[in-house]
Coordinates of C-alpha atoms in Angstrom, one line a residue:
Chain J
Q162 CA -106.4 93.4 80.6
V163 CA -107.6 90.2 78.8
Q164 CA -110.4 88.8 80.7
L165 CA -113.2 86.1 80.4
V166 CA -116.1 86.1 82.9
E167 CA -118.6 83.3 83.0
S168 CA -122.1 83.5 84.3
G169 CA -125.4 81.6 84.2
G170 CA -124.6 78.7 86.4
G171 CA -126.8 77.4 89.1
V172 CA -128.9 74.5 90.4
V173 CA -131.2 72.9 87.9
Q174 CA -133.4 69.9 87.9
P175 CA -132.7 66.9 85.6
G176 CA -134.2 67.3 82.2
R177 CA -134.2 71.1 82.3
S178 CA -132.1 73.6 80.4
L179 CA -129.6 76.3 81.2
R180 CA -127.7 78.9 79.2
L181 CA -124.2 79.9 80.2
S182 CA -122.5 83.1 79.1
C183 CA -118.9 84.2 78.9
A184 CA -118.2 87.9 78.6
A185 CA -114.9 88.7 76.9
S186 CA -112.9 91.9 77.3
G187 CA -109.4 93.3 76.6
F188 CA -109.0 91.7 73.2
T189 CA -110.6 91.6 69.7
F190 CA -113.2 88.9 70.4
R191 CA -114.2 88.4 66.8
N192 CA -110.6 87.3 65.9
F193 CA -110.5 84.2 68.2
G194 CA -112.2 80.8 68.3
M195 CA -113.6 80.0 71.7
H196 CA -114.0 76.8 73.8
W197 CA -116.1 75.5 76.7
V198 CA -114.3 73.1 79.1
R199 CA -115.9 71.5 82.2
Q200 CA -114.7 69.8 85.3
A201 CA -116.9 67.5 87.4
P202 CA -116.3 67.5 91.1
G203 CA -113.1 65.7 91.9
K204 CA -112.5 64.8 88.2
G205 CA -110.2 66.0 85.4
L206 CA -110.9 68.6 82.7
E207 CA -113.2 67.7 79.8
W208 CA -113.3 69.6 76.5
V209 CA -116.9 70.3 75.7
A210 CA -117.2 72.4 72.5
I211 CA -115.5 74.9 70.2
I212 CA -116.8 77.7 67.9
S213 CA -114.5 79.2 65.3
Y214 CA -113.7 82.9 65.2
D215 CA -116.4 83.8 62.8
G216 CA -119.0 81.3 64.1
S217 CA -119.1 79.3 61.0
N218 CA -117.8 76.1 62.5
K219 CA -118.9 74.4 65.7
Y220 CA -117.8 71.1 67.1
Y221 CA -118.9 69.1 70.2
A222 CA -117.6 66.3 72.4
D223 CA -119.8 63.2 72.3
S224 CA -121.1 64.0 75.8
G225 CA -122.9 67.1 74.6
K226 CA -123.7 66.4 71.0
G227 CA -127.3 66.9 70.3
R228 CA -128.0 68.6 73.7
F229 CA -125.5 71.5 73.8
T230 CA -125.3 74.4 71.4
I231 CA -122.3 76.8 71.4
S232 CA -122.8 80.2 69.9
R233 CA -121.3 83.7 70.0
D234 CA -122.4 87.3 69.6
S235 CA -119.4 89.3 68.5
S236 CA -121.3 92.6 68.7
N237 CA -121.5 92.0 72.4
N238 CA -118.2 90.1 72.9
T239 CA -120.1 87.2 74.4
L240 CA -119.9 83.4 74.1
Y241 CA -122.8 81.2 75.0
L242 CA -123.5 77.5 75.8
Q243 CA -127.1 76.4 75.7
M244 CA -127.5 73.2 77.5
N245 CA -130.7 71.1 77.2
S246 CA -131.9 67.8 78.7
L247 CA -129.4 68.2 81.5
G248 CA -128.5 65.1 83.6
V249 CA -126.7 64.7 86.9
E250 CA -123.5 63.8 84.9
D251 CA -123.5 67.4 83.6
T252 CA -122.8 68.7 87.1
A253 CA -119.4 70.5 86.8
V254 CA -117.6 73.8 86.8
Y255 CA -117.8 75.2 83.3
Y256 CA -114.9 77.3 81.9
C257 CA -114.7 79.3 78.8
A258 CA -111.3 79.6 77.1
R259 CA -109.8 81.5 74.2
D260 CA -108.0 79.9 71.3
A261 CA -104.3 80.6 71.5
V262 CA -103.9 81.6 67.9
T263 CA -106.0 84.2 66.0
Y264 CA -108.2 82.8 63.3
L265 CA -106.9 79.3 63.8
S266 CA -108.5 76.8 66.1
H267 CA -107.3 73.5 67.7
Y268 CA -103.8 74.8 68.6
G269 CA -104.7 75.0 72.2
M270 CA -106.2 77.6 74.6
D271 CA -104.4 80.5 76.2
V272 CA -106.9 82.5 78.3
W273 CA -109.3 81.1 80.8
G274 CA -112.3 82.4 82.8
Q275 CA -112.7 81.6 86.5
G276 CA -115.6 79.2 85.8
T277 CA -119.3 79.0 86.7
T278 CA -120.8 76.1 88.6
V279 CA -123.7 74.0 87.3
T280 CA -125.4 71.6 89.6
V281 CA -128.0 69.2 88.2
S282 CA -130.1 67.8 91.1
S283 CA -133.6 67.0 91.9
Chain T
Q3 CA -113.4 56.6 71.2
T4 CA -110.0 58.3 71.4
V5 CA -108.3 58.2 74.8
V6 CA -105.5 60.5 75.7
T7 CA -103.1 59.0 78.2
Q8 CA -101.0 60.7 81.0
E9 CA -99.1 59.3 83.9
P10 CA -101.5 59.5 86.9
S11 CA -98.8 60.7 89.2
F12 CA -95.1 61.7 89.2
S13 CA -92.6 62.8 91.7
V14 CA -89.6 65.1 91.4
S15 CA -87.0 66.4 93.8
P16 CA -86.7 70.2 94.3
G17 CA -84.3 71.5 91.7
G18 CA -84.7 68.4 89.6
T19 CA -86.0 67.8 86.1
V20 CA -89.2 65.9 85.2
T21 CA -90.8 65.0 81.9
L22 CA -94.5 64.3 81.7
T23 CA -95.9 62.6 78.7
C24 CA -99.1 62.6 76.7
G25 CA -100.1 59.8 74.4
L26 CA -102.9 58.3 72.4
S27 CA -104.6 55.0 73.1
S28 CA -104.2 54.2 69.5
G29 CA -101.7 55.9 67.2
S30 CA -98.9 58.3 67.6
V31 CA -98.8 62.0 68.7
S32 CA -97.4 64.3 66.1
T33 CA -97.2 68.1 65.7
Y34 CA -100.5 67.8 63.9
S35 CA -102.0 66.8 67.2
Y36 CA -101.2 70.4 68.3
P37 CA -100.5 69.3 71.9
S38 CA -101.0 71.8 74.6
W39 CA -100.3 71.7 78.4
Y40 CA -102.2 73.2 81.3
Q41 CA -101.4 73.6 85.0
Q42 CA -104.1 73.5 87.7
T43 CA -104.0 74.0 91.4
P44 CA -107.1 72.8 93.5
G45 CA -110.0 75.2 93.3
Q46 CA -108.4 77.4 90.6
A47 CA -109.0 77.8 86.9
P48 CA -106.4 76.1 84.6
R49 CA -103.4 78.0 83.5
T50 CA -101.9 77.5 80.0
L51 CA -98.3 76.6 79.9
I52 CA -97.7 75.4 76.3
Y53 CA -99.7 75.4 73.1
N54 CA -99.0 74.1 69.6
T55 CA -96.4 71.6 70.9
K56 CA -93.8 74.0 72.2
T57 CA -95.0 77.6 72.2
R58 CA -94.9 79.0 75.8
S59 CA -97.9 81.0 76.9
S60 CA -97.3 84.6 78.0
G61 CA -95.5 84.8 81.3
V62 CA -94.6 81.2 81.5
P63 CA -90.9 80.7 82.6
D64 CA -88.6 78.9 80.3
R65 CA -88.3 76.2 82.9
F66 CA -91.3 74.7 81.1
S67 CA -90.8 73.3 77.7
G68 CA -92.9 71.2 75.3
S69 CA -91.8 68.7 72.7
I70 CA -92.6 65.5 70.8
L71 CA -90.6 62.5 72.3
G72 CA -91.0 59.4 70.2
N73 CA -94.8 58.9 69.7
K74 CA -95.9 61.1 72.6
A75 CA -96.0 64.8 73.5
A76 CA -93.9 65.8 76.4
L77 CA -93.8 68.6 79.0
T78 CA -90.4 69.0 80.7
I79 CA -90.0 71.0 83.9
T80 CA -86.4 71.9 84.9
G81 CA -85.4 73.3 88.3
A82 CA -88.6 72.0 89.9
Q83 CA -90.0 74.3 92.6
A84 CA -92.4 73.7 95.5
D85 CA -95.2 75.6 93.8
D86 CA -94.9 73.3 90.7
E87 CA -96.7 70.8 92.8
C88 CA -100.2 70.6 91.2
D89 CA -102.1 68.8 88.4
Y90 CA -100.9 68.9 84.8
Y91 CA -103.2 68.3 81.8
C92 CA -102.5 67.8 78.1
V93 CA -104.9 68.3 75.2
L94 CA -104.6 66.7 71.8
Y95 CA -106.5 67.6 68.6
V96 CA -107.8 64.3 67.4
G97 CA -109.4 65.5 64.1
S98 CA -112.9 66.4 62.9
G99 CA -112.8 69.5 65.1
I100 CA -112.5 67.5 68.3
S101 CA -110.0 68.0 71.1
V102 CA -109.5 65.6 74.0
F103 CA -108.0 66.2 77.5
G104 CA -105.8 63.6 79.1
G105 CA -106.7 62.4 82.5
G106 CA -104.1 64.6 84.2
T107 CA -100.8 64.0 86.1
K108 CA -100.5 64.9 89.8
L109 CA -97.0 66.1 90.3
T110 CA -95.4 65.9 93.7
V111 CA -92.3 67.9 94.5
L112 CA -90.4 66.3 97.4

């Protein structure tokens, strides 16, 4: 079945880096754009970044611009989020999600992972 | 900075109909905003209800429908059930590759 599984979360000190992964299965990964979305404790959902189906376009929310890098490896069906210079405000559950429409982004997301927790604390 | 607005909370009676809305702090929502809607219960990952304004995601009952009402996107739930009580989020595409979530609506069924 269609599945997304995030990993790589953990506890990290302020200023350090972390790389999240999202393993995709059950669908043709290279045909879909992919998103990262996060949710701070007790807060709402926040869109973080998107990468197009072929990796040629990447866009970021202001909160991560210049610090976060989204990438994908379609040979391994894996999405990544490299996060640098982490601050306490980056503490959240991070979800990966699939674009709802093949080859076209920004129409919404239709498949979600279960999330991985990132805690930034000294 | 673009802000996407949602009602913080809403109540509906069991069996009733409710319409949640999703707007922009400045400007109008159109089909080119590609509104989408998500349902989330505490501690769980979001579940997609609607994408591209009115397309229901796989397995979503037709009690849930999306539309544009005036200058906002709308999610209408008919025949409200107890397990519809949770948080609802919309997302709008605001251009330049950027999407923005609304602050969410906590729906109570009572």
